[in-house]
Short mmCIF file of C-alpha atoms in Angstrom, two decimals:
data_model
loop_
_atom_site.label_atom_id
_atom_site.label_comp_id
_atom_site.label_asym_id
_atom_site.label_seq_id
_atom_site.Cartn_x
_atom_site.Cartn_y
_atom_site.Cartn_z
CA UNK A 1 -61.51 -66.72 103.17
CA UNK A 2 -64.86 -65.44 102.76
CA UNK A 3 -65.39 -64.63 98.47
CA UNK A 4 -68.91 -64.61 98.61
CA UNK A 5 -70.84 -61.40 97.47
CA UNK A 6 -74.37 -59.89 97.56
CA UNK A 7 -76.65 -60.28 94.89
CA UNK A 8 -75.80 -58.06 91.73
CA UNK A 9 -79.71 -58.03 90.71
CA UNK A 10 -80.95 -56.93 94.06
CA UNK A 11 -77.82 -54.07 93.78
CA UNK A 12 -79.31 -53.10 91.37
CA UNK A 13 -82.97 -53.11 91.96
CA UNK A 14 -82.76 -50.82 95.32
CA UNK A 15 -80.19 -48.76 93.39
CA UNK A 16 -82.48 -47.98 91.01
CA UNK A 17 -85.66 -47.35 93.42
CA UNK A 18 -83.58 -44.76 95.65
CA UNK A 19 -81.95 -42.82 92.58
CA UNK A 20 -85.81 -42.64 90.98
CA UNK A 21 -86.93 -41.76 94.20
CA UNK A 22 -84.45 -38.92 95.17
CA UNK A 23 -84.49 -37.81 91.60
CA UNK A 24 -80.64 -38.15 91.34
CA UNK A 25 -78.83 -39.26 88.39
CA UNK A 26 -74.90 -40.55 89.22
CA UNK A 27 -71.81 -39.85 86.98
CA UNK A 28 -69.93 -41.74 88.49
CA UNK A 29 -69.47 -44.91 91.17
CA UNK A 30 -66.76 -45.80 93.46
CA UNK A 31 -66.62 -49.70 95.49
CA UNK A 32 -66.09 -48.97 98.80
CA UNK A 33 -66.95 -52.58 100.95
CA UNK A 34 -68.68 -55.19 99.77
CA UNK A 35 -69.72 -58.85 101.36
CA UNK A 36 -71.79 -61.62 101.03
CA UNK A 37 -74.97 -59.40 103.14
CA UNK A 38 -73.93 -55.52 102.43
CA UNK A 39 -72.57 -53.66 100.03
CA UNK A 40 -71.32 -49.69 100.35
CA UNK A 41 -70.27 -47.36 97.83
CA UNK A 42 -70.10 -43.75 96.47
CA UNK A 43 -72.43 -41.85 94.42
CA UNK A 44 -70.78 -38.79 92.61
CA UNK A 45 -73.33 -36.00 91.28
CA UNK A 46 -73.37 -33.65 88.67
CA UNK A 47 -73.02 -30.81 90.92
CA UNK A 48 -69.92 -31.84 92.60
CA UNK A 49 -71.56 -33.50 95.96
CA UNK A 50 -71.57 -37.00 96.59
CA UNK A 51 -73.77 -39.55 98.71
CA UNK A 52 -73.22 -42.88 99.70
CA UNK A 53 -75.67 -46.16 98.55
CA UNK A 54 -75.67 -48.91 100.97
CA UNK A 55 -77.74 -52.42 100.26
CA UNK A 56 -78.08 -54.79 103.14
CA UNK A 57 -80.07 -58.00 102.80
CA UNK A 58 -81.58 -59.71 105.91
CA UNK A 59 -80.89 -59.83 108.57
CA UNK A 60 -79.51 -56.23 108.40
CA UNK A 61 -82.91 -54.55 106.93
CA UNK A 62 -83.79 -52.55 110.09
CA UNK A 63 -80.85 -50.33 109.92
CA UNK A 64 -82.91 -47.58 107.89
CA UNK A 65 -85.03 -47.42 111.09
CA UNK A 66 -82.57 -46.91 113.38
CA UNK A 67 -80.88 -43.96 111.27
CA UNK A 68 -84.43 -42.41 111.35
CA UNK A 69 -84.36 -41.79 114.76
CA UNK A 70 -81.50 -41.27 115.74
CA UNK A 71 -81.44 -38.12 113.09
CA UNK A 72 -84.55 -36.92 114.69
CA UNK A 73 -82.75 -36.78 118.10
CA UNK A 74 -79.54 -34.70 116.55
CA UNK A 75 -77.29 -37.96 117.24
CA UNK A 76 -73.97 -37.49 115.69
CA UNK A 77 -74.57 -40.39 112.83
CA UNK A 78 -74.80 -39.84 108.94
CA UNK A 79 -77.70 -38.05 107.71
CA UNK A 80 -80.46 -40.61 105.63
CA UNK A 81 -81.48 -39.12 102.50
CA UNK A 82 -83.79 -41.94 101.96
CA UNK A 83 -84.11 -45.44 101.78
CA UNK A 84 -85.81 -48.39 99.91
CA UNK A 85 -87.67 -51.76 100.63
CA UNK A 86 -87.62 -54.58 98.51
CA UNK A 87 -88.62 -58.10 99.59
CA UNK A 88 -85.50 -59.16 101.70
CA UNK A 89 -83.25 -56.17 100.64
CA UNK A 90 -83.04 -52.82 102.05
CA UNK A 91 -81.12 -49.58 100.06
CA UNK A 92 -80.24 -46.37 101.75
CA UNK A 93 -78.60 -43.09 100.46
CA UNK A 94 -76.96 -41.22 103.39
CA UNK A 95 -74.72 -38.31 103.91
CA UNK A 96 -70.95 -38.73 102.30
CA UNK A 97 -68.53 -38.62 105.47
CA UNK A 98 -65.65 -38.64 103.14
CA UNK A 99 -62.31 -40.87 104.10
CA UNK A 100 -61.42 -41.25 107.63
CA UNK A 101 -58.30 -39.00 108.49
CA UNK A 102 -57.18 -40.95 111.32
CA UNK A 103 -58.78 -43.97 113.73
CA UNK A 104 -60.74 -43.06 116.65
CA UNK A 105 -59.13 -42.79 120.19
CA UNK A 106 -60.24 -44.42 123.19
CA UNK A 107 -61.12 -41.27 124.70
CA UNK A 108 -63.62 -41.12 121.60
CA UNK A 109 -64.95 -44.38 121.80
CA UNK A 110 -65.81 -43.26 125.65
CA UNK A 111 -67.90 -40.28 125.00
CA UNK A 112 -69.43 -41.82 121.82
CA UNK A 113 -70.81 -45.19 123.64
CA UNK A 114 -72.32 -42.23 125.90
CA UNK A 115 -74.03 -40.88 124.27
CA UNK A 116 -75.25 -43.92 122.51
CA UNK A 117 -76.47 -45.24 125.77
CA UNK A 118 -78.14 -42.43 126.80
CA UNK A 119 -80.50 -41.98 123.54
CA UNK A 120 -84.30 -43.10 124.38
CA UNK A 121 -85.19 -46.72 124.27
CA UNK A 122 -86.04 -47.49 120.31
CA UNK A 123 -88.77 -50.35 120.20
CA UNK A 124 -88.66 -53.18 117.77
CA UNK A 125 -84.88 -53.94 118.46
CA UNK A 126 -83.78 -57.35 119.44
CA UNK A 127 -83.47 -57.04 123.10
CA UNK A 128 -80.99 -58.90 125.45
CA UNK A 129 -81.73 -58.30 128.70
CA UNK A 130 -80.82 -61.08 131.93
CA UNK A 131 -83.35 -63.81 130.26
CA UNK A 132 -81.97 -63.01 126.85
CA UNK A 133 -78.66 -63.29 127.77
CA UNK A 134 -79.06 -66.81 129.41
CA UNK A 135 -81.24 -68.12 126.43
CA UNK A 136 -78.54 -67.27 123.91
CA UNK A 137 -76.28 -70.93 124.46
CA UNK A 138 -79.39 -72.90 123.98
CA UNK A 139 -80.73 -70.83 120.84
CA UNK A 140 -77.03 -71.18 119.57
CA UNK A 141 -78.10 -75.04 120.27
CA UNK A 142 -80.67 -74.97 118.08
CA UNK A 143 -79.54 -73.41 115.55
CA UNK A 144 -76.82 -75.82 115.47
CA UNK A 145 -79.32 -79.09 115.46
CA UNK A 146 -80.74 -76.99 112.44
CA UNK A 147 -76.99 -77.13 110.73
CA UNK A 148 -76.58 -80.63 111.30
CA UNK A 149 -80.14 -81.55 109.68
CA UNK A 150 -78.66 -79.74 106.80
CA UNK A 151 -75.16 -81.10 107.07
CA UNK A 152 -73.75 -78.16 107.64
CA UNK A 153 -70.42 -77.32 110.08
CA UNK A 154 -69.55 -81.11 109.66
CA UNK A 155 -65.79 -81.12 111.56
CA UNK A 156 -66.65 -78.67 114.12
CA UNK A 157 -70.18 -79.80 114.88
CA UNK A 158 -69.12 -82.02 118.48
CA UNK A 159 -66.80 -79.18 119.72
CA UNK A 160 -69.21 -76.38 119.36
CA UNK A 161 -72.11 -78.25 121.29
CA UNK A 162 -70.04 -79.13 123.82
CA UNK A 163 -68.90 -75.62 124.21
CA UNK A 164 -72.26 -74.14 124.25
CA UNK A 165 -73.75 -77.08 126.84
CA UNK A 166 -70.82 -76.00 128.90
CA UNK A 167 -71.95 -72.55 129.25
CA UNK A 168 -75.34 -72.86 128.87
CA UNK A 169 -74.96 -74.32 132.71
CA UNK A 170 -73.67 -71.39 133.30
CA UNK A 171 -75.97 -68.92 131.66
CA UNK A 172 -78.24 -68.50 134.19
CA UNK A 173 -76.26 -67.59 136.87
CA UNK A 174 -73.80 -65.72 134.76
CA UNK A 175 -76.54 -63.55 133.26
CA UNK A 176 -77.41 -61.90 136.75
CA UNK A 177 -77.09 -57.71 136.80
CA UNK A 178 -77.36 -57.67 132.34
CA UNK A 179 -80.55 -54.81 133.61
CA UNK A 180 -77.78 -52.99 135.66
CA UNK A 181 -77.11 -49.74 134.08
CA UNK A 182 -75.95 -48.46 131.59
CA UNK A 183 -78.59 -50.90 129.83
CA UNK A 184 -80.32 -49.62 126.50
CA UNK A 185 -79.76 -48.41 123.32
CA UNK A 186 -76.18 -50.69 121.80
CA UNK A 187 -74.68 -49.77 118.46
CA UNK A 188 -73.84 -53.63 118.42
CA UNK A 189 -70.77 -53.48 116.27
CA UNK A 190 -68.77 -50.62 118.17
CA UNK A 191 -65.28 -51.17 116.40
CA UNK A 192 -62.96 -48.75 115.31
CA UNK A 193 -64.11 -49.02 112.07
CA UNK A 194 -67.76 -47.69 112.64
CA UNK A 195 -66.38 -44.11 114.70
CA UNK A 196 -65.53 -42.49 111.35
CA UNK A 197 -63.50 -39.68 112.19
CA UNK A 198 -63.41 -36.82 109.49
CA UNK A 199 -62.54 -33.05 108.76
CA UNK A 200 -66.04 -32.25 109.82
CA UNK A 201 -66.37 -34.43 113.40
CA UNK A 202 -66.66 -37.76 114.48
CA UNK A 203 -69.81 -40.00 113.22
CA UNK A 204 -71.15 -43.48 114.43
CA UNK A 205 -71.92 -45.44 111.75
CA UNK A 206 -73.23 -49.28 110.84
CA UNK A 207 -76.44 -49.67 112.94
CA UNK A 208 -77.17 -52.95 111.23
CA UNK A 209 -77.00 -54.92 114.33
CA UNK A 210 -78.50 -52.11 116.97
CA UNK A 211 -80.09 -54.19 119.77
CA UNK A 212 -81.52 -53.22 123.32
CA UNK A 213 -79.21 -54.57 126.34
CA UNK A 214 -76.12 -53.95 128.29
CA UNK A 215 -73.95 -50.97 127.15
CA UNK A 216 -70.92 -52.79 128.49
CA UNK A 217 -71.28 -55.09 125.57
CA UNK A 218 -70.65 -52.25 123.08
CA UNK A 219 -67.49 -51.25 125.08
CA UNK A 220 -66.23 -55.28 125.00
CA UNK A 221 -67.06 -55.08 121.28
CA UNK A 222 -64.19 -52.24 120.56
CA UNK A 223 -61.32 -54.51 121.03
CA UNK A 224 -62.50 -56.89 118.36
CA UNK A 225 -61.91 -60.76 118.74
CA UNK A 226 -58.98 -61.29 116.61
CA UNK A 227 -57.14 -61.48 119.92
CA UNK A 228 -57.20 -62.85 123.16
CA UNK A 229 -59.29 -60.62 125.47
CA UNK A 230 -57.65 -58.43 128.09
CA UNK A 231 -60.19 -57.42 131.03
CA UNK A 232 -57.36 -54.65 132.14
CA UNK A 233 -57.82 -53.00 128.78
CA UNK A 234 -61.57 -52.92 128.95
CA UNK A 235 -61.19 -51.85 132.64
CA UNK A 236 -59.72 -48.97 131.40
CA UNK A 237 -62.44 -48.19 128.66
CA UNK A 238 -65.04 -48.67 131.28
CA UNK A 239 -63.05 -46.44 133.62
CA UNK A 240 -63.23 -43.30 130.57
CA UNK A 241 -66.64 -43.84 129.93
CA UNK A 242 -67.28 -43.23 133.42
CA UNK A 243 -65.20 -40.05 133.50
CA UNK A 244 -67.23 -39.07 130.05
CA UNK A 245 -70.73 -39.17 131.95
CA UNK A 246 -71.35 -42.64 131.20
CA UNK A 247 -73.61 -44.21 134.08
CA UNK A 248 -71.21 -45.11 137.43
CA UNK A 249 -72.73 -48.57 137.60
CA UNK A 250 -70.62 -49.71 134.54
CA UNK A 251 -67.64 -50.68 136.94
CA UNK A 252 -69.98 -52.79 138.99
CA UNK A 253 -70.00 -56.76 139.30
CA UNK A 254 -72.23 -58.67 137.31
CA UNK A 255 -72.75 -62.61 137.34
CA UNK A 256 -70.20 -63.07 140.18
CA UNK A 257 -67.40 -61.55 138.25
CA UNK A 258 -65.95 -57.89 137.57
CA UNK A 259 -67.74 -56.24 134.45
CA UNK A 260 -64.91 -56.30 131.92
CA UNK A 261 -64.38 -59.83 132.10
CA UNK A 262 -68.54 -60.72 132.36
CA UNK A 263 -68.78 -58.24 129.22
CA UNK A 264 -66.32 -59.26 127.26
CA UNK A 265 -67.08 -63.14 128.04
CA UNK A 266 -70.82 -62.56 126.99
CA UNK A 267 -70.64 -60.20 124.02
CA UNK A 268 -67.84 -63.90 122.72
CA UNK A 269 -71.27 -66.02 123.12
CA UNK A 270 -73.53 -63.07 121.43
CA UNK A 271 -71.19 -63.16 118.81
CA UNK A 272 -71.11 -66.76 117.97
CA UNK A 273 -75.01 -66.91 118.55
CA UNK A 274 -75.36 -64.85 115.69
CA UNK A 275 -73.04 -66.35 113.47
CA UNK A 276 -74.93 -70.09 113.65
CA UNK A 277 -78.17 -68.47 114.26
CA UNK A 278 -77.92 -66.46 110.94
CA UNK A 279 -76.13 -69.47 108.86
CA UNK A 280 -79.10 -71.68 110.04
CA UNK A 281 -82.04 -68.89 108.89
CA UNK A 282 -80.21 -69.21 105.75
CA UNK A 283 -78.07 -66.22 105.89
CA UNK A 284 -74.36 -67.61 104.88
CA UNK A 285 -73.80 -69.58 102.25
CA UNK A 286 -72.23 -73.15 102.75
CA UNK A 287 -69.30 -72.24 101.15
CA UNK A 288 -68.54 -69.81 104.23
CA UNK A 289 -69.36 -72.64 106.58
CA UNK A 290 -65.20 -73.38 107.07
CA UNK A 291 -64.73 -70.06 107.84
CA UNK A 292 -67.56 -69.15 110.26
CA UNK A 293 -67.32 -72.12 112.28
CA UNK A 294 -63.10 -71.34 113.09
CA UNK A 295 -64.80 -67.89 114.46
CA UNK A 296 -67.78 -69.51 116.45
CA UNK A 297 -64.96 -72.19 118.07
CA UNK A 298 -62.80 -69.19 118.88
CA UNK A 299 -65.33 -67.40 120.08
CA UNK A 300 -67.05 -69.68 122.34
CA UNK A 301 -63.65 -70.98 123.65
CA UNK A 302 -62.99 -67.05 125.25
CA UNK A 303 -66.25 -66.97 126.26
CA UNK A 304 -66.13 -70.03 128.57
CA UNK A 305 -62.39 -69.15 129.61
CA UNK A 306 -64.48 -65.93 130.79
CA UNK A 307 -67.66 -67.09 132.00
CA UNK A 308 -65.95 -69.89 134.03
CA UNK A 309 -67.24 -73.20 131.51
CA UNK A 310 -64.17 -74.18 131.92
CA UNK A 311 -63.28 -78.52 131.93
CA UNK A 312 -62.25 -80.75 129.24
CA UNK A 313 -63.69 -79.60 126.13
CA UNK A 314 -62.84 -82.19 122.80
CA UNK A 315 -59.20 -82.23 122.46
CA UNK A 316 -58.65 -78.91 124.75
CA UNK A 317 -57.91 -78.66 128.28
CA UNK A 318 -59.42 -75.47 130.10
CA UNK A 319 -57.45 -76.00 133.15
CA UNK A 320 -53.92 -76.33 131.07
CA UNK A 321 -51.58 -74.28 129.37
CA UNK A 322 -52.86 -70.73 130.60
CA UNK A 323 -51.64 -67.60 130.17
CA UNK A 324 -51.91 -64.52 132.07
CA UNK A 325 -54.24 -61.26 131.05
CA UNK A 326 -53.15 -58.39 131.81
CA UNK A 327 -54.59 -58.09 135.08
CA UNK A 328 -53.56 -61.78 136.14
CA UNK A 329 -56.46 -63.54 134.90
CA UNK A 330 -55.78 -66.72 133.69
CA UNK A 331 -56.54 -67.14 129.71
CA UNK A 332 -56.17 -69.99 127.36
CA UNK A 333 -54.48 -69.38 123.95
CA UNK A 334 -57.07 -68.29 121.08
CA UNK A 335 -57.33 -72.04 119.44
CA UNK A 336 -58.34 -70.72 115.98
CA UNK A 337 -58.27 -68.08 113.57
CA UNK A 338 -60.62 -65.90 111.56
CA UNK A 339 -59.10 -66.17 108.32
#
């Protein structure tokens, strides 16, 4: 299991420059999440109020950004107090939403990813559009050759290139219609635990990894991939966001294949992309290495189940032992597990 935690110095550092900067002095602090790139927790204040201080190192340093704007356009997010800068480290004090009373409804998620992909295009984000989308196997490539050269992801090395040549012959043709709409503005981590749901309304928050590209990717990205996927249950998401005023074109085909299954199969390779693309810059310890690669082989084994990479791959056989989706599809069992 991941143990690893953010530095205590740079805590403390951006803690300091946003309290001296806001003119606030605490009474009192209270943990809420912490991990080896963020850290969240509340401020109490002599008058009775309270904000909350959250620290991000890179890559998760454009977040402050993000908040900006979207507060200028009235989106329902947290309100951003201020933020600090410090060489890799970012510190932001933002409204306190209080504890969530209950967890967000799929009905919710549909009029929230709305509105999310309806907000003007914000420039600077990482954008994924149809080339994007077909590079990602062969940056995931690299930034595996970059692992090995620092013998890194030793065991797992052989099975996750294989993986990722297998659907990087795919990629290209598989990427086809990413542009279709809805195509824009993505929160990037749209689980149920960033619609925070309190007394006073329901609030999107974590915009750490806000890109540009398909908004079918943030609907994939609310089942989680703990699980194996089931295209029926994203059909059904897709089908609410619709009926919320999301763009029609979300039900359309993409790649040759219906849009749950193309979403959910590419936002499995976006996902392990970033994990070995952010472990090579440096991002994850070694000592997570174990752990990250069970996630990127579990990830990249739904995605070519999806994306139709199927064959031999290492000890697994992609055409044996499936199991049925919901909505018939064939699906391999998830091979390993997260932690």
């Amino acid at each position: 299991m991941n143990t690893a935690r953010l530095d205590e110095h740079l805590v403390a550092q951006l803690r300091c420059d946003l309290l001296t900067a806001a003119r606030r002095v605490p009474t009192g602090r209270q943990a809420i999440q912490e991990w080896e790139l963020s850290a969240v927790e509340r401020m109490f204040l002599s008058d009775g109020s309270s904000l909350i201080c959250k620290v991000a190192t890179a890559p998760f340093t454009g977040e402050a950004a993000v908040l900006r704007l979207l507060n200028e356009h009235g989106s329902a997010v947290p309100v951003l107090h201020g933020y600090a800068i410090r060489a890799h480290g970012l510190g932001m004090l933002m409204d306190d939403l209080g504890d969530p009373i209950r967890a967000a409804t799929s009905a919710e998620a549909a009029a929230a990813a709305r509105w999310v992909h309806a907000v003007p295009a914000i420039t600077g984000l990482p954008t994924f559009d149809e080339a994007g989308l077909a590079r990602l196997p062969g940056q995931a490539l690299d930034a595996l050759n970059a692992l090995r050269k620092q013998e890194r992801f030793p065991d797992t090395r052989h099975q996750i290139e294989e993986l990722l040549q297998r659907l990087a012959a795919v990629a290209p043709r598989r990427a086809d219609g990413a542009e279709r709409p809805p195509f824009g503005l993505c929160h990037g981590e749209f689980h149920r635990s960033s619609l925070h749901i309190s007394r006073t309304g329901c609030r999107l928050v974590d915009w750490a990894k806000a890109f540009t590209g398909p908004g079918l990717l943030d609907l994939a990205t609310w089942f989680g991939t703990r699980t194996p996927p089931e295209p029926r249950l994203l059909t059904r998401l897709i089908r609410a966001y619709v009926a919320a005023g999301g763009h029609p074109d979300a039900e359309a085909d993409r790649g040759g294949l219906p849009a749950a299954r193309w979403a959910l199969g590419w936002h499995r390779v976006w996902a392990a992309w970033w994990f070995l693309t952010t472990a090579a810059d440096g991002h994850h310890r070694p000592d997570t290495d174990r752990h990250h690669a069970h996630i990127v082989l579990r990830q990249l084994h739904g995605a070519a189940q999806l994306l139709g990479a199927g064959g031999r791959i290492g000890d697994v056989d992609t055409d044996q032992r499936p199991i049925t989706g919901a909505d018939g599809m064939r699906l391999l069992p998830i091979l390993a597990a997260e932690g």
